[in-house]
mmCIF file of C-alpha atoms and ligand atoms in Angstrom:
data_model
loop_
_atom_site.group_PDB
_atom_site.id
_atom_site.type_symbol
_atom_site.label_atom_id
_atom_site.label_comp_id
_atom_site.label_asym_id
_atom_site.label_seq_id
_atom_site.Cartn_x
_atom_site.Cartn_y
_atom_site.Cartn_z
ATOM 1 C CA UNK V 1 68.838 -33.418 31.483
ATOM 2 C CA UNK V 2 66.672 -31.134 29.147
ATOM 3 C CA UNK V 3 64.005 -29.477 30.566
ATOM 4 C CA UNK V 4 60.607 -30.053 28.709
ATOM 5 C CA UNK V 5 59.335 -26.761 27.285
ATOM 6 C CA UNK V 6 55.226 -26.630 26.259
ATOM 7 C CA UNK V 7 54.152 -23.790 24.447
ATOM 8 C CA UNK V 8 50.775 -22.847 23.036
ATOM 9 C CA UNK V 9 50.590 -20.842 19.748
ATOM 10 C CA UNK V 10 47.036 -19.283 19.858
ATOM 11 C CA UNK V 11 48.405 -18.408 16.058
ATOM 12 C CA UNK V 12 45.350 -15.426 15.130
ATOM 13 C CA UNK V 13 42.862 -16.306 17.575
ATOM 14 C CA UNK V 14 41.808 -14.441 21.180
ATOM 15 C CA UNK V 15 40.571 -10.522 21.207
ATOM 16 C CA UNK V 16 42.192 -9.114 24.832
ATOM 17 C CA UNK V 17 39.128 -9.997 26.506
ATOM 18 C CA UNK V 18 39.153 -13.666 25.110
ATOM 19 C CA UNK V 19 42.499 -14.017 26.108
ATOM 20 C CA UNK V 20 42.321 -12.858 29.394
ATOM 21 C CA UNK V 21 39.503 -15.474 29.976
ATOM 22 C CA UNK V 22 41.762 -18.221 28.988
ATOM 23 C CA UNK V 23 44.952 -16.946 30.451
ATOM 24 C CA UNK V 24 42.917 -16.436 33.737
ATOM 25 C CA UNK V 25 41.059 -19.943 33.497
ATOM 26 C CA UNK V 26 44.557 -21.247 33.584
ATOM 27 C CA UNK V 27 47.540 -19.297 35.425
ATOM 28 C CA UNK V 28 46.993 -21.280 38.772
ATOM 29 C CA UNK V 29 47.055 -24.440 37.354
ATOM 30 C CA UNK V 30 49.769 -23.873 35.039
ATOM 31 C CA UNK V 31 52.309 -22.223 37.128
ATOM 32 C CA UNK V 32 51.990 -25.123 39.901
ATOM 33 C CA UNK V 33 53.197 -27.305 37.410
ATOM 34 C CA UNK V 34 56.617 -27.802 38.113
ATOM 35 C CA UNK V 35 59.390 -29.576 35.867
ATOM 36 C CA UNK V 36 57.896 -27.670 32.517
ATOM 37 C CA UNK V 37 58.615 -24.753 30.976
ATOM 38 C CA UNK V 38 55.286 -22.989 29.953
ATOM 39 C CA UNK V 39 54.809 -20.330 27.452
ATOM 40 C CA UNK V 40 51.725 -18.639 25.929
ATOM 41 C CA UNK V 41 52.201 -17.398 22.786
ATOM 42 C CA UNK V 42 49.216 -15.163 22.037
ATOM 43 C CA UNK V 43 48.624 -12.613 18.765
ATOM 44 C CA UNK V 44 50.898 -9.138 19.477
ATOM 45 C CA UNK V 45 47.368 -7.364 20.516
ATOM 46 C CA UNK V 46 47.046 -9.155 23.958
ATOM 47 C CA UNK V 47 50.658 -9.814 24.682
ATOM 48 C CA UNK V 48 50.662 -6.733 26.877
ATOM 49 C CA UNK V 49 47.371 -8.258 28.996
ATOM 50 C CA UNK V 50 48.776 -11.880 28.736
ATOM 51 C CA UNK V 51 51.572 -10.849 30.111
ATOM 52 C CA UNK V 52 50.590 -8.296 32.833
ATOM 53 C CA UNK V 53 48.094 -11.461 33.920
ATOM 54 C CA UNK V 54 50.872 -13.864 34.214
ATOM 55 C CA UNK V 55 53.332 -11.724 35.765
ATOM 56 C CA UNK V 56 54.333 -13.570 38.884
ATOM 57 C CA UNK V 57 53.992 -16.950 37.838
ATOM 58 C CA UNK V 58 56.189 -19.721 35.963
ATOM 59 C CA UNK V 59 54.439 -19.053 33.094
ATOM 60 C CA UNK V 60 56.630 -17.745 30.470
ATOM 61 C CA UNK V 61 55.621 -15.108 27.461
ATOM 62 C CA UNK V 62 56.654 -15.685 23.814
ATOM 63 C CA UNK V 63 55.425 -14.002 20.685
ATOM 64 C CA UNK V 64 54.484 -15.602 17.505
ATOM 65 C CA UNK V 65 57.075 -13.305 14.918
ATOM 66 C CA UNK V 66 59.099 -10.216 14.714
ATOM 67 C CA UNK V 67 60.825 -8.389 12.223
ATOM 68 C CA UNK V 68 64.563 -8.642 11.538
ATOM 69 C CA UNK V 69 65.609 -4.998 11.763
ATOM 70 C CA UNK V 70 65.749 -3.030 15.006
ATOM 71 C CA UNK V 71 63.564 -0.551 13.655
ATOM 72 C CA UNK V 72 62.470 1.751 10.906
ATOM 73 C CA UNK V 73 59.863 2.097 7.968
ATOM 74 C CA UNK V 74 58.528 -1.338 7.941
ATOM 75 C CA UNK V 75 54.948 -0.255 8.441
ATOM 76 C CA UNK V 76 52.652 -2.926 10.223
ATOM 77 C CA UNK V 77 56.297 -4.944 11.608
ATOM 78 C CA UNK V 78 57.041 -5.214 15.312
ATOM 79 C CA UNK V 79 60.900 -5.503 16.390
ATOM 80 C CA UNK V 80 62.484 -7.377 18.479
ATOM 81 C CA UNK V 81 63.010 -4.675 21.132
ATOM 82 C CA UNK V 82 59.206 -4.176 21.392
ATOM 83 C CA UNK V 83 58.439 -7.525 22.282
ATOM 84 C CA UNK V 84 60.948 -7.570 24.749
ATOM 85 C CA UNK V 85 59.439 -4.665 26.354
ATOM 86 C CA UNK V 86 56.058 -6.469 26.771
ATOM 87 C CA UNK V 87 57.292 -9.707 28.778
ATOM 88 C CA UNK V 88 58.416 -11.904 25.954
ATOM 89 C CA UNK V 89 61.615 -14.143 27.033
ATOM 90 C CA UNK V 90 60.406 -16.258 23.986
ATOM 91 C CA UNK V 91 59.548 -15.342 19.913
ATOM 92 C CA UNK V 92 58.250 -18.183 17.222
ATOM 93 C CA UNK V 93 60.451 -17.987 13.957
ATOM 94 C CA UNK V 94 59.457 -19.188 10.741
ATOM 95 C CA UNK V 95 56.791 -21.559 11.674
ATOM 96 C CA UNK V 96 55.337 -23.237 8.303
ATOM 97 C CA UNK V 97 51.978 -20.910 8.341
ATOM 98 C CA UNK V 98 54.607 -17.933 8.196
ATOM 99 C CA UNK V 99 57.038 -19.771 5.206
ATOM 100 C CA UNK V 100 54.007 -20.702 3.025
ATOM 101 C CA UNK V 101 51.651 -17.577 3.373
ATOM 102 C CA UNK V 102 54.431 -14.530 4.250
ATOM 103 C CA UNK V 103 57.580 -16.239 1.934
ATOM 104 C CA UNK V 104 60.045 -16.611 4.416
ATOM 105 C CA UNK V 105 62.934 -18.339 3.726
ATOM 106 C CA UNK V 106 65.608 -19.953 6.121
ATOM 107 C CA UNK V 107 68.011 -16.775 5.452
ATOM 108 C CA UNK V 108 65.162 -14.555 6.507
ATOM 109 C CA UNK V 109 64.270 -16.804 9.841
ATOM 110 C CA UNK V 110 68.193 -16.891 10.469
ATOM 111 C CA UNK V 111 68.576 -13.167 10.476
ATOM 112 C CA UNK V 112 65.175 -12.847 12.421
ATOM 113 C CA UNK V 113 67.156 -15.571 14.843
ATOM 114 C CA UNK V 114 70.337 -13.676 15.216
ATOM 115 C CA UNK V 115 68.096 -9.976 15.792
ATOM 116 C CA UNK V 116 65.978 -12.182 18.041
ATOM 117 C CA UNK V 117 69.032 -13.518 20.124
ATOM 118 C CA UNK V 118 70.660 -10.540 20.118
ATOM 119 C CA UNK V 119 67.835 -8.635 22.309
ATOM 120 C CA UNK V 120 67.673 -11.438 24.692
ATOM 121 C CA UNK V 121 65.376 -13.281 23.185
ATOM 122 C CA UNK V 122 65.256 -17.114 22.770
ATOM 123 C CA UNK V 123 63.835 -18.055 19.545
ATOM 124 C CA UNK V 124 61.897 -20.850 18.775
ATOM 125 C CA UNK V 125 62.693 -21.939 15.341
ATOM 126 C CA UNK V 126 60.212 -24.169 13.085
ATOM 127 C CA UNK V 127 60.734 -26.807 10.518
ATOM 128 C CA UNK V 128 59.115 -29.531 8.576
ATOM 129 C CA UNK V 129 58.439 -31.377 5.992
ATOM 130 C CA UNK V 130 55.060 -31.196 3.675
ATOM 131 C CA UNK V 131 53.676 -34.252 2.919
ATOM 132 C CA UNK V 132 54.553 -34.705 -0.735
ATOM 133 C CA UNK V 133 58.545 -33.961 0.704
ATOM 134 C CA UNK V 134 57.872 -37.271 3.225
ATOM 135 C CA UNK V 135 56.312 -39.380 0.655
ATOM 136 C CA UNK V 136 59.305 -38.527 -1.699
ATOM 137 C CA UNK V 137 61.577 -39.461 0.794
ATOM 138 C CA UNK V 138 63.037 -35.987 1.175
ATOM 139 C CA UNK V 139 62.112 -35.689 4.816
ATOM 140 C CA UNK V 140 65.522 -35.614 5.976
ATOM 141 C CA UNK V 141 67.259 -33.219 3.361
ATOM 142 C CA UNK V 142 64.090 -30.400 3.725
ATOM 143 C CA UNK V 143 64.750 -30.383 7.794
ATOM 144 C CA UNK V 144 68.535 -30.492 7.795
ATOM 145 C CA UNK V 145 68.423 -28.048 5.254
ATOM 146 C CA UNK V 146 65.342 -25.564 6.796
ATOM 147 C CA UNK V 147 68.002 -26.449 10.471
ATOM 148 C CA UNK V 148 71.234 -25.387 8.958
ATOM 149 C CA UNK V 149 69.884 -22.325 6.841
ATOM 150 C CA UNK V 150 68.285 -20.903 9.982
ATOM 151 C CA UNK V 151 70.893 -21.607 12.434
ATOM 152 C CA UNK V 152 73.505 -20.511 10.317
ATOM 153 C CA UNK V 153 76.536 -18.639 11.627
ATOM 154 C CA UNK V 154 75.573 -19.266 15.170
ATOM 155 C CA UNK V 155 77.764 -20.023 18.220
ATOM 156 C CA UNK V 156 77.101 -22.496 21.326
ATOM 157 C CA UNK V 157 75.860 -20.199 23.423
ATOM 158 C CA UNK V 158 73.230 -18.995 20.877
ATOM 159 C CA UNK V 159 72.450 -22.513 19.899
ATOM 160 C CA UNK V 160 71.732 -23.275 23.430
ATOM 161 C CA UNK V 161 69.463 -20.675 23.754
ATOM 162 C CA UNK V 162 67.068 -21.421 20.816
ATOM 163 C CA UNK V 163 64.503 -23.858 20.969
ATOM 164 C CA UNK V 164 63.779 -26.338 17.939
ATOM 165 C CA UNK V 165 60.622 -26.839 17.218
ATOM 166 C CA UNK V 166 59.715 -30.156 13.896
ATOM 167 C CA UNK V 167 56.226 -28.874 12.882
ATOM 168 C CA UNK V 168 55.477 -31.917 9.615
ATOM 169 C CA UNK V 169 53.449 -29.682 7.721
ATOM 170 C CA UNK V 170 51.144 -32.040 6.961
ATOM 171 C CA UNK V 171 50.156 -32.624 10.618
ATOM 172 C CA UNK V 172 49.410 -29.327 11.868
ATOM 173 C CA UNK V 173 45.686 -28.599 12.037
ATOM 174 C CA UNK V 174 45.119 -31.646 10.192
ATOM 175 C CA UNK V 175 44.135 -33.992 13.270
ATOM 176 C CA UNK V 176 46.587 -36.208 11.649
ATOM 177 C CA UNK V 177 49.428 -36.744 14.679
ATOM 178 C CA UNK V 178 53.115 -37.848 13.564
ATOM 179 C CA UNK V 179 53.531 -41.093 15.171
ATOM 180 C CA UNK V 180 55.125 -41.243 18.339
ATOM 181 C CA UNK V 181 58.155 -43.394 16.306
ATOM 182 C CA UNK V 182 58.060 -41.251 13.011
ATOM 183 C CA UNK V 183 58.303 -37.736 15.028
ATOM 184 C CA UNK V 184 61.452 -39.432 17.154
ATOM 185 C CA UNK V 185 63.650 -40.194 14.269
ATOM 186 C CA UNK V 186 63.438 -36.618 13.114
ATOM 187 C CA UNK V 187 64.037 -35.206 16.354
ATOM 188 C CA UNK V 188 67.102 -37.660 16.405
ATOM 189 C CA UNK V 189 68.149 -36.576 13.299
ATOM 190 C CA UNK V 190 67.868 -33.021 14.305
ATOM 191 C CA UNK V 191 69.965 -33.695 17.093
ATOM 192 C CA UNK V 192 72.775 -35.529 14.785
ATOM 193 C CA UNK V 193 72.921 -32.166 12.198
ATOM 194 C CA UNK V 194 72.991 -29.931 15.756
ATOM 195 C CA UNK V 195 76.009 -31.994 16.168
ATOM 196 C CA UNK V 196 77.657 -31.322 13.237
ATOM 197 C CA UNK V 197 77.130 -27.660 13.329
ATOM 198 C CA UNK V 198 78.536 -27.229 17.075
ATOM 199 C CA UNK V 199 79.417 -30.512 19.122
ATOM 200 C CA UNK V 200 77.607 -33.627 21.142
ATOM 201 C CA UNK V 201 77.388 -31.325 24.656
ATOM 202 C CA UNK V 202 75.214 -28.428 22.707
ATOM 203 C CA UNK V 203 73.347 -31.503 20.515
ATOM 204 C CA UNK V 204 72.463 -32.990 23.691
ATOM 205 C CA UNK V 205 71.362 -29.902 25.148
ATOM 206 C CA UNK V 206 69.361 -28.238 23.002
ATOM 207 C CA UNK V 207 65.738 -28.713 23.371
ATOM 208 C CA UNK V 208 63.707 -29.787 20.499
ATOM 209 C CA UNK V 209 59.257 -29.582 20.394
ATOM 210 C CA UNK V 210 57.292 -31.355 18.196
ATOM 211 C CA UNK V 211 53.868 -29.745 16.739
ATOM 212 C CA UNK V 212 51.092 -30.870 14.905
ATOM 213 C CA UNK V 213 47.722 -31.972 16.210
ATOM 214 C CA UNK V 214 48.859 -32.669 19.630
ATOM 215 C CA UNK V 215 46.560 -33.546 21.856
ATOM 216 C CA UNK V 216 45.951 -33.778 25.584
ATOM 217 C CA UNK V 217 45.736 -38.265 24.413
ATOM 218 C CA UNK V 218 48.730 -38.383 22.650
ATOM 219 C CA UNK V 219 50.886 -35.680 24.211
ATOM 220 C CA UNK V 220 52.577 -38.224 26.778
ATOM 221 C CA UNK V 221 53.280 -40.837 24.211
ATOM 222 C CA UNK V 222 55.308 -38.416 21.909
ATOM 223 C CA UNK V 223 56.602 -36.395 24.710
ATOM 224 C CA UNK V 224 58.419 -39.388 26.276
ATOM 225 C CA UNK V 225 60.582 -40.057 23.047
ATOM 226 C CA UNK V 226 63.954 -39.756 24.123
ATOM 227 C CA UNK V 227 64.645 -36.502 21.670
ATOM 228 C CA UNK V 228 61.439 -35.014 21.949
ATOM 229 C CA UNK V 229 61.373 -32.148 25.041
ATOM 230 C CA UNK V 230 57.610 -30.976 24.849
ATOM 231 C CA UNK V 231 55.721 -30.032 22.165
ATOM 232 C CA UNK V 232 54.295 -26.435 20.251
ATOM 233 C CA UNK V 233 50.631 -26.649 20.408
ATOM 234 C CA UNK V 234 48.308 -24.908 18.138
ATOM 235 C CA UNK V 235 44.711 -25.419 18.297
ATOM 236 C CA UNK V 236 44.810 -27.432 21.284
ATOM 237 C CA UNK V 237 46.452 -24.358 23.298
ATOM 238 C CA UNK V 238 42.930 -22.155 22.750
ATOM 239 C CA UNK V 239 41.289 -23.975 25.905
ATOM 240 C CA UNK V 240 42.102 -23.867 29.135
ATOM 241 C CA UNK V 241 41.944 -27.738 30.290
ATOM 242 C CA UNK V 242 43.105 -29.368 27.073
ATOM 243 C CA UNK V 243 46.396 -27.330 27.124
ATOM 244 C CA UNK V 244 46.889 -27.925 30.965
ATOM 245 C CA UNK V 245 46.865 -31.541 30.342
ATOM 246 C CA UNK V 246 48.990 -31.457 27.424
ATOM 247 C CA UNK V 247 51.467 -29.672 29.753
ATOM 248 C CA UNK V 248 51.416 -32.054 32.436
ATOM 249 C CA UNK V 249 51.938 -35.033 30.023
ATOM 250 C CA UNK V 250 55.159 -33.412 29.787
ATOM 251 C CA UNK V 251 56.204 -34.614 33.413
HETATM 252 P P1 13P M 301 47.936 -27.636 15.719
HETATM 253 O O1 13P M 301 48.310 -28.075 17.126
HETATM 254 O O2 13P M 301 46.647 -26.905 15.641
HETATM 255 O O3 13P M 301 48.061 -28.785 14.746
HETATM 256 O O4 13P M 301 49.049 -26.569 15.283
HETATM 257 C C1 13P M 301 50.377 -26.871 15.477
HETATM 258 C C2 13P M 301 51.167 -25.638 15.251
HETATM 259 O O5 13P M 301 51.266 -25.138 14.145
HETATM 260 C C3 13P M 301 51.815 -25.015 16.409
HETATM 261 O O6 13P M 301 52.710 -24.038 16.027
#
């Protein structure tokens, strides 16, 4: 049985004082919830005070990027180590906002996976199609692609400790929700080319979130497809009640 992970990606958003309100509007709530793994993913700035507030609880810390190297002149870049340091079990890689506005490509996310993995960190790693790739039928090819170029080189035990995440492009931020039935078949689909690059028992176990637009009234629906095990939440994740009850439709 997978474990359903839920994690909010508060993306830019949240000075340390804004994100203390939320984090503190929701810790009690969240870490009662049982059955769910929770992680906040707030901007670098208040993952010291996110995670100082949730120390304690169930709920988990994650941060949104991270360079690939260990360290060095790469002014403005945090490293892996540094994250790690702060709380963070958890670190977004290559999440569509990050391919289309910073360039990075699947070998870039699949180093940043292997650095990422390599300092105990689990990465959660993004794909997706954008729209004009689904209406051209090339849904399929773009996210076994985008999954094989980031996993790449990989073992079991590193698969099983990254986190999928399908992000359709064209559904994040837009309001416009993947259907319960279309978000499924990609998340089976994932879980066919997991297959091929390890074997059934890692394919099975492997958790996979969808994002885009979800909602606390139509997280439950497209949380209880069989190969969908929680979701990555964006702007949904800034408020306190509509992410709690996004995490319980998880259960
Ligand atoms: P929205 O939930 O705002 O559509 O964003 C999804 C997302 O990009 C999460 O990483």
């Amino acid at each position: 049985m997978r474990k359903p992970i839920v994690a909010g990606n508060w993306k830019m958003n949240k000075t340390v004082a804004d994100a203390l309100a939320l984090v503190n509007g929701m810790k009690a709530e969240l870490s009662a919830i049982e059955g769910v793994d929770v992680v906040l993913c707030p901007p670098f700035t208040a993952l010291a005070a996110v995670g100082q507030a949730i120390a304690g609880t169930r709920v988990d810390l994650g941060a949104q990027n991270m360079h690939a190297e260990k360290s060095g002149a790469y002014t403005g870049e945090v490293a892996a180590d540094m994250i790690r340091e702060l709380g963070c079990h958890y670190v977004i890689l290559g999440h569509s906002e990050r391919r289309q506005y910073f360039k990075e490509t699947d070998e870039l996310v699949n180093k940043k996976a292997r650095a990422a993995l390599a300092a105990g960190l689990r990465p959660i790693v993004c794909v997706g199609e954008l729209l004009a790739q689904r209406e051209a039928g090339q849904t399929e090819k773009v996210v076994e692609t985008q999954v094989r170029g980031s996993l790449a080189g990989l073992g079991p035990k590193d698969l099983l400790a990254t986190v999928l995440a399908y992000e359709p492009v064209w559904a994040i931020g837009t309001g416009k929700t993947a259907t319960p039935a279309q978000a499924q078949e990609v998340h089976a689909f994932i879980r066919k080319v997991l297959q091929s690059l390890a074997d059934e028992s890692v394919a099975q176990s492997v958790r996979i979130q969808y994002g885009g637009s979800v909602k606390a009234s139509n997280a439950k629906e497209l949380f209880h497809q069989p190969d969908i095990d929680g979701g990555l939440i964006g702007g949904a994740s800034l408020e306190a009640r509509s992410f709690i009850d996004i995490v319980k439709g998880a259960l």
